[in-house]
Amino acid sequence: MTMSQLYRTATVAIAGLSLATTFATRATAQPRVKNVVLVHGAWADGSSWSKVIPLLQAKGFHVVAVQNPLTSLADDVAATKRAIALQDGPVILVGHSYGGIVITEAGNDPKVVGLVYVAAWAPAEGESLATLANRYPPAPLADELRPDREGFLTVTANGIAEDFAQDLSDAEIQLVTATQGPTNAAAFGETVTTAAWRTKPSWFVIAANDRAIPPELEKAEAATMKATAITLLSSHVAMLSHPKRVAELIEQAAARTRSK
């Protein structure tokens, strides 16, 4: 065998070894996060994720939708942490609206490796929903809230149709109206002790046509937390009007946040 042939043989062998090493590295790489815990907001329940859940399940995710009592921030954080504790590994924690406050606190759980905010409130330490809301003119939905004798707020049918879920079909709007959860107004004054987004990677869905939270506030929050953000031409309930895009962002968070 000539020197030229030996050189070519050695080159092929080295290339093959390099390729084999690459495949081996990929095979032993940490798997993506498979657990997704979804946290609904005020005037809602777990069914608000009904369109996103099957999309994630079809991609192999284990998905749990928390049923928050909406009695206090502490109670809702406790319910979310119970759901996190039941997962068999790292968790992507997703919060819509007021659920963003819940995941900001509950997300400090060591199992949580990534946070996804969907048209949500995201306070810093010592801040509450009320703190954030006072920085912007009131959103139109504020005029459609009605308190009961115990201080729980409900959204009027008109508020759901025009300011909460205005881009859904009439049938879907009726369903959202029927399944809304009365929410204790006192929860909106409760403050966050430690903001998980300061230490956990975050993603954010900004709803450009939101009439429950000012879109400008959502943009400011996403910028503050240096979140990977997308903007959808959506009402407040982006997970119902644009479920595919929301599910894709959650999947992206799981892919880019590896198991520890």
XYZ file of N, CA and C in Angstrom:
780
model
N 0.856 -1.204 0.000
C 0.000 0.000 0.000
C 0.884 1.244 0.000
N 0.586 2.187 -0.887
C 1.388 3.391 -0.979
C 1.078 4.322 0.184
N 1.959 5.320 0.371
C 1.752 6.317 1.429
C 0.454 7.078 1.205
N 0.145 7.339 -0.078
C -1.099 8.058 -0.394
C -2.316 7.254 0.033
N -2.255 5.926 -0.242
C -3.386 5.068 0.142
C -3.517 4.972 1.657
N -2.365 4.882 2.342
C -2.392 4.842 3.813
C -3.007 6.114 4.391
N -2.659 7.236 3.788
C -3.178 8.529 4.257
C -4.688 8.585 4.105
N -5.173 8.132 2.913
C -6.619 8.153 2.689
C -7.339 7.222 3.649
N -6.748 6.051 3.911
C -7.356 5.086 4.831
C -7.450 5.663 6.239
N -6.374 6.314 6.669
C -6.351 6.910 8.005
C -7.372 8.036 8.113
N -7.497 8.819 7.057
C -8.448 9.937 7.055
C -9.872 9.437 7.188
N -10.197 8.375 6.439
C -11.545 7.795 6.517
C -11.814 7.252 7.913
N -10.804 6.586 8.507
C -10.975 6.015 9.845
C -11.230 7.098 10.879
N -10.457 8.184 10.784
C -10.625 9.297 11.733
C -11.999 9.931 11.582
N -12.430 10.114 10.322
C -13.758 10.700 10.073
C -14.845 9.806 10.647
N -14.701 8.492 10.465
C -15.690 7.562 10.996
C -15.750 7.605 12.502
N -14.554 7.698 13.128
C -14.512 7.773 14.595
C -15.169 9.041 15.098
N -14.924 10.154 14.389
C -15.529 11.426 14.766
C -17.045 11.358 14.675
N -17.562 10.753 13.580
C -19.005 10.633 13.380
C -19.618 9.746 14.455
N -18.933 8.649 14.786
C -19.436 7.745 15.813
C -19.494 8.450 17.161
N -18.465 9.265 17.434
C -18.444 10.013 18.699
C -19.600 10.995 18.767
N -19.892 11.651 17.638
C -21.010 12.603 17.586
C -22.330 11.922 17.892
N -22.557 10.763 17.249
C -23.802 10.039 17.482
C -23.903 9.566 18.927
N -22.771 9.129 19.486
C -22.772 8.658 20.868
C -23.091 9.795 21.822
N -22.523 10.980 21.525
C -22.792 12.146 22.373
C -24.260 12.504 22.335
N -24.847 12.470 21.132
C -26.263 12.785 21.000
C -27.123 11.764 21.742
N -26.725 10.513 21.661
C -27.508 9.446 22.287
C -27.508 9.559 23.792
N -26.368 10.065 24.359
C -26.272 10.161 25.809
C -26.653 11.545 26.324
N -27.050 12.473 25.433
C -27.449 13.811 25.855
C -28.696 13.738 26.726
N -28.801 14.715 27.581
C -29.961 14.751 28.468
C -31.246 14.876 27.650
N -32.289 14.114 27.982
C -33.552 14.214 27.249
C -34.259 15.524 27.537
N -35.188 15.900 26.669
C -35.964 17.109 26.904
C -36.853 16.916 28.127
N -37.302 18.013 28.678
C -38.246 17.957 29.789
C -39.566 17.413 29.256
N -40.152 16.454 29.936
C -41.376 15.833 29.434
C -42.624 16.228 30.207
N -42.448 16.835 31.402
C -43.600 17.192 32.235
C -43.985 18.659 32.058
N -45.260 18.898 31.788
C -45.778 20.258 31.652
C -46.941 20.432 32.625
N -46.838 21.430 33.482
C -47.911 21.747 34.429
C -48.512 23.086 34.019
N -49.818 23.088 33.752
C -50.536 24.264 33.257
C -51.355 24.893 34.379
N -51.229 26.199 34.546
C -51.907 26.912 35.633
C -52.852 27.949 35.043
N -54.143 27.789 35.297
C -55.124 28.723 34.752
C -55.147 30.030 35.535
N -55.821 31.006 34.977
C -55.911 32.306 35.613
C -57.220 32.516 36.340
N -57.483 33.764 36.672
C -58.737 34.132 37.330
C -59.900 33.933 36.357
N -61.063 33.675 36.902
C -62.298 33.491 36.119
C -62.149 32.368 35.100
N -61.491 31.319 35.515
C -61.251 30.180 34.622
C -61.089 28.920 35.444
N -60.879 27.814 34.762
C -60.497 26.558 35.409
C -59.587 25.803 34.442
N -59.279 24.563 34.776
C -58.342 23.803 33.955
C -58.780 23.611 32.519
N -60.081 23.729 32.254
C -60.573 23.544 30.885
C -60.108 24.648 29.937
N -59.565 25.720 30.483
C -59.055 26.781 29.607
C -57.856 26.308 28.786
N -57.282 25.160 29.171
C -56.165 24.583 28.432
C -56.607 23.421 27.533
N -57.900 23.283 27.320
C -58.437 22.098 26.635
C -57.923 21.928 25.208
N -57.541 23.005 24.544
C -57.032 22.897 23.173
C -55.525 22.654 23.139
N -54.832 23.107 24.149
C -53.380 22.960 24.202
C -52.986 21.562 24.667
N -53.737 21.012 25.610
C -53.385 19.711 26.197
C -53.223 18.611 25.149
N -54.204 18.390 24.249
C -54.021 17.303 23.277
C -52.863 17.535 22.315
N -52.562 18.775 22.004
C -51.430 19.071 21.121
C -50.113 18.666 21.791
N -49.994 18.951 23.071
C -48.785 18.574 23.801
C -48.710 17.066 24.006
N -49.840 16.462 24.327
C -49.855 15.014 24.522
C -49.458 14.283 23.241
N -49.871 14.814 22.111
C -49.525 14.190 20.827
C -48.018 14.230 20.567
N -47.328 15.160 21.235
C -45.876 15.252 21.106
C -45.152 14.469 22.199
N -45.917 13.724 23.013
C -45.304 12.870 24.019
C -45.117 13.489 25.385
N -45.693 14.648 25.613
C -45.564 15.288 26.919
C -46.563 14.702 27.918
N -46.154 14.690 29.180
C -47.079 14.370 30.271
C -47.606 15.706 30.785
N -48.908 15.911 30.674
C -49.506 17.224 30.945
C -50.497 17.141 32.098
N -50.410 18.115 32.995
C -51.353 18.230 34.110
C -51.863 19.665 34.152
N -53.175 19.829 34.233
C -53.778 21.150 34.405
C -54.218 21.299 35.858
N -53.650 22.251 36.543
C -53.985 22.502 37.946
C -55.394 23.079 38.033
N -56.111 22.693 39.087
C -57.420 23.292 39.371
C -57.257 24.201 40.593
N -56.922 25.460 40.341
C -56.722 26.392 41.445
C -58.051 26.769 42.093
N -58.091 26.885 43.430
C -59.340 27.273 44.101
C -59.698 28.736 43.917
N -58.716 29.568 43.568
C -58.919 31.011 43.372
C -59.427 31.692 44.642
N -59.005 31.151 45.780
C -59.399 31.718 47.074
C -58.347 32.669 47.633
N -57.087 32.427 47.306
C -55.984 33.305 47.701
C -54.764 32.908 46.897
N -53.799 33.812 46.825
C -52.566 33.471 46.114
C -51.871 32.311 46.812
N -51.849 32.323 48.128
C -51.200 31.248 48.880
C -51.851 29.901 48.589
N -53.181 29.878 48.530
C -53.889 28.627 48.246
C -53.588 28.129 46.834
N -53.544 29.055 45.891
C -53.303 28.677 44.497
C -51.866 28.205 44.285
N -50.922 28.842 44.970
C -49.530 28.394 44.908
C -49.413 26.997 45.514
N -50.105 26.761 46.614
C -50.060 25.447 47.269
C -50.625 24.367 46.345
N -51.735 24.662 45.662
C -52.331 23.696 44.734
C -51.371 23.391 43.589
N -50.694 24.410 43.101
C -49.743 24.225 42.005
C -48.532 23.421 42.453
N -48.047 23.688 43.644
C -46.885 22.949 44.140
C -47.221 21.484 44.396
N -48.454 21.207 44.755
C -48.862 19.804 44.913
C -48.801 19.084 43.566
N -49.229 19.784 42.522
C -49.180 19.189 41.179
C -47.735 18.968 40.738
N -46.862 19.924 41.031
C -45.451 19.788 40.678
C -44.832 18.599 41.397
N -45.171 18.437 42.674
C -44.593 17.362 43.488
C -44.922 15.983 42.940
N -46.045 15.854 42.249
C -46.473 14.559 41.726
C -45.754 14.165 40.435
N -45.021 15.088 39.829
C -44.345 14.794 38.571
C -43.074 13.992 38.833
N -42.714 13.136 37.886
C -41.589 12.232 38.077
C -40.260 12.771 37.578
N -40.209 14.075 37.344
C -38.970 14.684 36.875
C -39.143 16.181 36.708
N -38.214 16.825 36.019
C -38.269 18.274 35.812
C -39.559 18.713 35.123
N -39.927 19.966 35.376
C -41.224 20.493 34.941
C -41.066 21.824 34.215
N -41.817 21.971 33.113
C -42.057 23.281 32.507
C -43.372 23.768 33.096
N -43.343 24.930 33.743
C -44.518 25.469 34.427
C -45.085 26.616 33.595
N -46.374 26.521 33.282
C -47.029 27.476 32.372
C -48.164 28.175 33.101
N -48.234 29.490 32.994
C -49.297 30.230 33.669
C -49.971 31.229 32.765
N -51.301 31.264 32.823
C -52.078 32.247 32.066
C -52.629 33.303 33.008
N -52.535 34.567 32.601
C -53.158 35.675 33.322
C -52.704 35.729 34.785
N -53.642 35.695 35.728
C -53.305 35.653 37.159
C -52.447 34.437 37.478
N -52.577 33.373 36.685
C -51.731 32.201 36.856
C -50.251 32.526 36.703
N -49.933 33.626 36.037
C -48.547 34.066 35.942
C -47.975 34.434 37.297
N -48.803 35.011 38.157
C -48.356 35.328 39.518
C -48.121 34.036 40.283
N -49.018 33.083 40.092
C -48.901 31.795 40.775
C -47.599 31.107 40.386
N -47.269 31.073 39.092
C -46.042 30.382 38.682
C -44.802 31.185 39.046
N -44.929 32.487 39.182
C -43.792 33.303 39.610
C -43.357 32.902 41.012
N -44.311 32.541 41.859
C -44.001 32.085 43.213
C -43.729 30.582 43.251
N -44.642 29.784 42.690
C -44.492 28.321 42.730
C -43.303 27.856 41.906
N -42.885 28.657 40.943
C -41.779 28.276 40.071
C -40.435 28.189 40.756
N -40.358 28.607 42.028
C -39.118 28.460 42.776
C -38.870 27.023 43.198
N -39.868 26.165 43.028
C -39.695 24.755 43.318
C -38.523 24.218 42.492
N -37.623 23.446 43.106
C -36.445 22.962 42.360
C -36.762 22.077 41.165
N -37.949 21.489 41.107
C -38.307 20.675 39.952
C -38.583 21.519 38.707
N -38.913 22.771 38.901
C -39.263 23.646 37.784
C -37.986 24.155 37.120
N -37.863 23.894 35.824
C -36.661 24.293 35.089
C -36.941 25.344 34.018
N -38.197 25.690 33.812
C -38.544 26.709 32.831
C -39.951 27.223 33.066
N -40.184 28.481 32.716
C -41.469 29.143 32.932
C -41.996 29.686 31.611
N -43.295 29.473 31.372
C -43.937 30.031 30.181
C -45.129 30.867 30.635
N -45.115 32.143 30.285
C -46.190 33.070 30.643
C -47.063 33.309 29.411
N -48.372 33.173 29.588
C -49.316 33.374 28.487
C -50.248 34.516 28.845
N -50.063 35.669 28.190
C -50.884 36.852 28.487
C -51.056 36.994 29.996
N -49.934 37.127 30.686
C -49.929 36.958 32.135
C -49.365 38.161 32.889
N -49.663 38.152 34.187
C -49.037 39.058 35.136
C -47.769 38.380 35.636
N -46.693 39.157 35.802
C -45.424 38.580 36.257
C -44.728 39.564 37.202
N -45.188 39.638 38.447
C -44.614 40.610 39.382
C -43.200 40.253 39.815
N -42.500 41.248 40.328
C -41.215 41.026 40.975
C -41.468 40.870 42.480
N -40.410 40.710 43.240
C -40.543 40.556 44.685
C -41.253 41.765 45.299
N -42.198 41.494 46.188
C -42.919 42.564 46.865
C -44.013 43.203 46.036
N -44.200 42.715 44.811
C -45.243 43.261 43.936
C -46.436 42.318 43.859
N -47.568 42.889 43.501
C -48.809 42.134 43.345
C -49.441 42.477 42.014
N -50.544 41.829 41.715
C -51.312 42.188 40.515
C -51.708 43.660 40.582
N -52.171 44.093 41.751
C -52.601 45.486 41.909
C -51.446 46.451 41.669
N -50.257 46.096 42.139
C -49.074 46.948 41.935
C -48.841 47.179 40.446
N -48.873 46.097 39.682
C -48.632 46.205 38.243
C -49.757 46.954 37.538
N -50.995 46.623 37.907
C -52.151 47.232 37.242
C -52.178 48.743 37.425
N -51.710 49.224 38.565
C -51.750 50.660 38.858
C -50.778 51.477 38.016
N -49.895 50.796 37.290
C -48.927 51.520 36.466
C -49.467 51.864 35.079
N -50.635 51.321 34.757
C -51.212 51.513 33.426
C -52.682 51.905 33.558
N -53.246 52.548 32.551
C -54.689 52.819 32.576
C -55.459 51.507 32.703
N -56.612 51.529 33.366
C -57.380 50.289 33.556
C -57.737 49.636 32.221
N -57.605 48.297 32.188
C -58.023 47.556 31.001
C -59.547 47.534 30.944
N -60.149 47.443 29.757
C -61.615 47.474 29.627
C -62.334 46.437 30.488
N -61.719 45.276 30.713
C -62.383 44.228 31.499
C -62.710 44.685 32.907
N -61.951 45.630 33.438
C -62.150 46.079 34.826
C -63.572 46.576 35.075
N -64.203 47.135 34.052
C -65.566 47.664 34.207
C -66.620 46.562 34.210
N -66.212 45.338 33.916
C -67.172 44.229 33.800
C -67.051 43.217 34.946
N -66.395 43.609 36.026
C -66.242 42.730 37.189
C -67.316 43.038 38.220
N -67.928 41.989 38.769
C -68.994 42.170 39.751
C -68.667 41.367 41.013
N -68.616 42.047 42.183
C -68.309 41.332 43.427
C -69.568 40.742 44.067
N -69.390 39.616 44.771
C -70.496 39.096 45.565
C -70.301 39.543 47.017
N -71.126 39.054 47.923
C -71.064 39.507 49.312
C -69.798 39.077 50.031
N -69.127 38.067 49.509
C -67.919 37.571 50.158
C -66.641 38.077 49.489
N -66.795 38.989 48.539
C -65.627 39.582 47.908
C -65.058 38.826 46.728
N -65.823 37.862 46.210
C -65.389 37.132 45.022
C -65.921 37.836 43.776
N -65.060 37.971 42.778
C -65.416 38.687 41.558
C -65.808 37.721 40.446
N -66.822 38.126 39.674
C -67.256 37.391 38.490
C -67.291 38.363 37.319
N -66.982 37.875 36.135
C -67.033 38.701 34.929
C -68.422 38.591 34.315
N -68.977 39.706 33.896
C -70.284 39.685 33.233
C -70.194 38.955 31.900
N -71.337 38.515 31.421
C -71.369 37.852 30.109
C -70.858 38.795 29.028
N -71.200 40.066 29.146
C -70.726 41.055 28.180
C -69.209 41.195 28.242
N -68.659 41.145 29.462
C -67.220 41.256 29.634
C -66.475 40.093 29.005
N -67.031 38.883 29.158
C -66.406 37.719 28.527
C -66.432 37.861 27.013
N -67.582 38.272 26.481
C -67.768 38.337 25.033
C -66.948 39.443 24.373
N -66.751 40.556 25.070
C -66.112 41.708 24.428
C -64.689 41.991 24.906
N -64.365 41.588 26.133
C -63.086 41.993 26.713
C -62.207 40.848 27.199
N -62.693 39.623 27.141
C -61.953 38.482 27.667
C -61.653 37.463 26.572
N -62.665 37.135 25.799
C -62.532 36.080 24.781
C -63.171 36.508 23.470
N -62.957 37.739 23.068
C -63.677 38.328 21.938
C -63.352 37.702 20.590
N -62.267 36.921 20.504
C -61.939 36.305 19.221
C -62.322 34.819 19.158
N -63.135 34.359 20.099
C -63.638 32.987 20.053
C -65.021 32.958 19.403
N -65.472 31.771 19.057
C -66.818 31.627 18.498
C -67.857 31.872 19.587
N -69.091 32.101 19.188
C -70.161 32.330 20.162
C -70.309 31.134 21.104
N -70.214 29.937 20.558
C -70.354 28.733 21.388
C -69.223 28.651 22.415
N -68.010 28.992 21.995
C -66.876 28.954 22.914
C -66.997 30.036 23.979
N -67.470 31.185 23.596
C -67.667 32.272 24.559
C -68.678 31.853 25.625
N -69.729 31.193 25.206
C -70.722 30.711 26.171
C -70.122 29.699 27.129
N -69.241 28.854 26.623
C -68.588 27.858 27.471
C -67.646 28.525 28.471
N -66.868 29.496 28.018
C -65.970 30.227 28.913
C -66.768 30.942 29.997
N -67.897 31.505 29.612
C -68.758 32.196 30.578
C -69.292 31.222 31.624
N -69.706 30.058 31.179
C -70.304 29.074 32.090
C -69.287 28.446 33.031
N -68.032 28.342 32.599
C -67.023 27.643 33.411
C -66.111 28.584 34.190
N -66.356 29.872 34.144
C -65.469 30.792 34.848
C -65.534 30.546 36.357
N -64.404 30.722 37.013
C -64.336 30.537 38.456
C -64.328 31.875 39.174
N -65.328 32.136 40.006
C -65.301 33.373 40.811
C -63.983 33.460 41.575
N -63.409 34.642 41.604
C -62.057 34.810 42.129
C -62.040 35.817 43.272
N -61.376 35.453 44.357
C -61.292 36.323 45.522
C -60.482 37.572 45.189
N -61.113 38.725 45.278
C -60.439 39.981 44.942
C -59.220 40.217 45.816
N -59.228 39.679 47.033
C -58.098 39.878 47.941
C -56.809 39.282 47.381
N -56.931 38.258 46.533
C -55.737 37.620 45.958
C -54.936 38.599 45.109
N -55.613 39.587 44.548
C -54.940 40.529 43.664
C -54.030 41.496 44.426
N -54.179 41.549 45.736
C -53.314 42.403 46.549
C -52.188 41.650 47.218
N -52.160 40.312 47.071
C -51.111 39.507 47.699
C -49.822 39.590 46.879
N -48.720 39.690 47.580
C -47.448 39.949 46.918
C -46.592 38.688 46.753
N -45.712 38.757 45.785
C -44.751 37.688 45.517
C -43.558 37.851 46.460
N -43.070 36.753 47.006
C -41.910 36.819 47.890
C -40.605 36.655 47.126
N -40.565 35.703 46.186
C -39.369 35.477 45.365
C -39.819 35.217 43.934
N -39.350 36.025 43.007
C -39.753 35.891 41.603
C -38.892 34.842 40.912
N -39.510 33.712 40.566
C -38.769 32.592 39.968
C -38.135 32.966 38.635
N -38.735 33.925 37.915
C -38.194 34.259 36.599
C -36.815 34.903 36.670
N -36.394 35.300 37.854
C -35.046 35.871 37.972
C -33.962 34.802 37.802
N -34.311 33.560 38.123
C -33.305 32.493 38.059
C -33.667 31.359 37.111
N -34.876 31.370 36.546
C -35.301 30.310 35.636
C -35.508 30.896 34.233
N -35.119 30.186 33.178
C -35.379 30.676 31.816
C -36.882 30.817 31.580
N -37.254 31.865 30.854
C -38.670 32.173 30.690
C -39.036 32.440 29.237
N -40.296 32.152 28.924
C -40.897 32.411 27.619
C -42.191 33.170 27.850
N -42.624 33.957 26.852
C -43.790 34.821 27.072
C -44.622 34.939 25.800
N -45.924 34.736 25.935
C -46.872 35.010 24.862
C -47.508 36.367 25.142
N -47.260 37.322 24.275
C -47.875 38.652 24.386
C -49.127 38.665 23.520
N -50.254 38.988 24.127
C -51.526 39.043 23.394
C -51.782 40.483 22.957
N -51.620 40.741 21.671
C -51.665 42.111 21.165
C -53.038 42.754 21.301
N -54.110 41.938 21.341
C -55.465 42.482 21.443
C -56.083 42.217 22.819
N -55.223 42.091 23.813
C -55.677 41.812 25.173
C -56.442 43.005 25.735
N -57.633 42.739 26.268
C -58.448 43.780 26.899
C -58.645 43.498 28.397
N -57.850 42.547 28.914
C -57.867 42.249 30.346
C -56.569 42.701 31.021
N -55.465 42.572 30.292
C -54.162 43.079 30.726
C -53.634 43.962 29.605
N -53.150 45.163 29.919
C -52.604 46.008 28.848
C -51.464 45.304 28.118
N -51.529 45.171 26.796
C -50.433 44.537 26.050
C -49.082 45.195 26.311
N -49.101 46.516 26.571
C -47.844 47.217 26.855
C -47.204 46.684 28.127
N -48.025 46.307 29.112
C -47.510 45.726 30.341
C -46.886 44.363 30.064
N -47.549 43.568 29.241
C -47.002 42.251 28.904
C -45.640 42.392 28.217
N -45.539 43.342 27.305
C -44.257 43.573 26.624
C -43.180 43.982 27.618
N -43.540 44.866 28.559
C -42.572 45.329 29.554
C -42.125 44.186 30.455
N -43.061 43.325 30.835
C -42.718 42.182 31.679
C -41.750 41.250 30.963
N -42.059 40.939 29.705
C -41.204 40.045 28.927
C -39.793 40.615 28.798
N -39.700 41.931 28.604
C -38.392 42.567 28.484
C -37.642 42.521 29.810
N -38.337 42.762 30.906
C -37.705 42.757 32.225
C -37.112 41.401 32.558
N -37.843 40.343 32.250
C -37.357 39.000 32.575
C -36.474 38.396 31.487
N -36.233 39.205 30.420
C -35.427 38.736 29.284
C -35.969 37.416 28.733
N -37.285 37.371 28.623
C -37.957 36.169 28.143
C -37.871 36.070 26.620
N -37.927 34.840 26.133
C -38.119 34.611 24.708
C -39.600 34.839 24.438
N -39.934 35.855 23.667
C -41.333 36.268 23.535
C -41.835 36.171 22.109
N -43.124 35.866 21.990
C -43.818 35.948 20.709
C -45.057 36.810 20.917
N -45.492 37.480 19.869
C -46.694 38.309 19.933
C -47.749 37.724 19.008
N -48.935 37.504 19.563
C -50.048 36.958 18.792
C -51.167 37.983 18.710
N -51.863 38.020 17.584
C -53.024 38.906 17.446
C -54.205 38.218 18.116
N -54.166 38.236 19.432
C -55.077 37.423 20.230
C -55.773 38.240 21.306
N -56.909 37.711 21.730
C -57.573 38.217 22.932
C -56.776 37.753 24.142
N -57.336 37.949 25.320
C -56.679 37.537 26.557
C -56.470 36.028 26.619
N -57.346 35.259 26.001
C -57.266 33.799 26.088
C -56.534 33.234 24.865
N -55.266 33.567 24.761
C -54.465 33.150 23.603
C -54.396 31.637 23.466
N -54.457 30.917 24.576
C -54.347 29.454 24.513
C -55.593 28.820 23.908
N -56.697 29.559 23.850
C -57.917 29.067 23.217
C -58.057 29.563 21.780
N -57.589 30.774 21.512
C -57.718 31.307 20.150
C -56.530 30.943 19.261
N -55.353 30.686 19.873
C -54.157 30.309 19.110
C -53.456 29.137 19.807
N -54.155 28.032 19.998
C -53.570 26.918 20.773
C -52.301 26.336 20.163
N -52.237 26.272 18.827
C -51.060 25.677 18.174
C -49.814 26.498 18.464
N -49.921 27.810 18.374
C -48.758 28.668 18.619
C -48.329 28.606 20.080
N -49.301 28.547 20.974
C -48.980 28.456 22.406
C -48.311 27.117 22.706
N -48.855 26.045 22.158
C -48.267 24.718 22.367
C -46.845 24.662 21.804
N -46.621 25.290 20.660
C -45.290 25.300 20.058
C -44.282 26.018 20.947
N -44.709 27.104 21.593
C -43.792 27.824 22.470
C -43.455 26.985 23.705
N -44.448 26.283 24.230
C -44.199 25.393 25.370
C -43.232 24.282 24.964
N -43.438 23.735 23.771
C -42.539 22.693 23.273
C -41.125 23.243 23.105
N -41.020 24.476 22.638
C -39.704 25.107 22.487
C -39.024 25.247 23.842
N -39.800 25.649 24.851
C -39.238 25.778 26.198
C -38.716 24.435 26.695
N -39.468 23.372 26.441
C -39.043 22.035 26.876
C -37.784 21.584 26.136
N -37.684 21.928 24.858
C -36.535 21.511 24.058
C -35.267 22.254 24.443
N -35.419 23.495 24.839
C -34.243 24.314 25.141
C -33.864 24.283 26.612
N -34.725 23.713 27.434
C -34.435 23.596 28.861
C -34.279 22.124 29.160
N -33.062 21.649 29.235
C -32.802 20.225 29.401
C -32.985 19.779 30.836
N -33.281 18.498 30.988
C -33.403 17.923 32.324
C -32.092 18.070 33.079
N -32.220 18.273 34.368
C -31.025 18.392 35.203
C -30.602 17.015 35.709
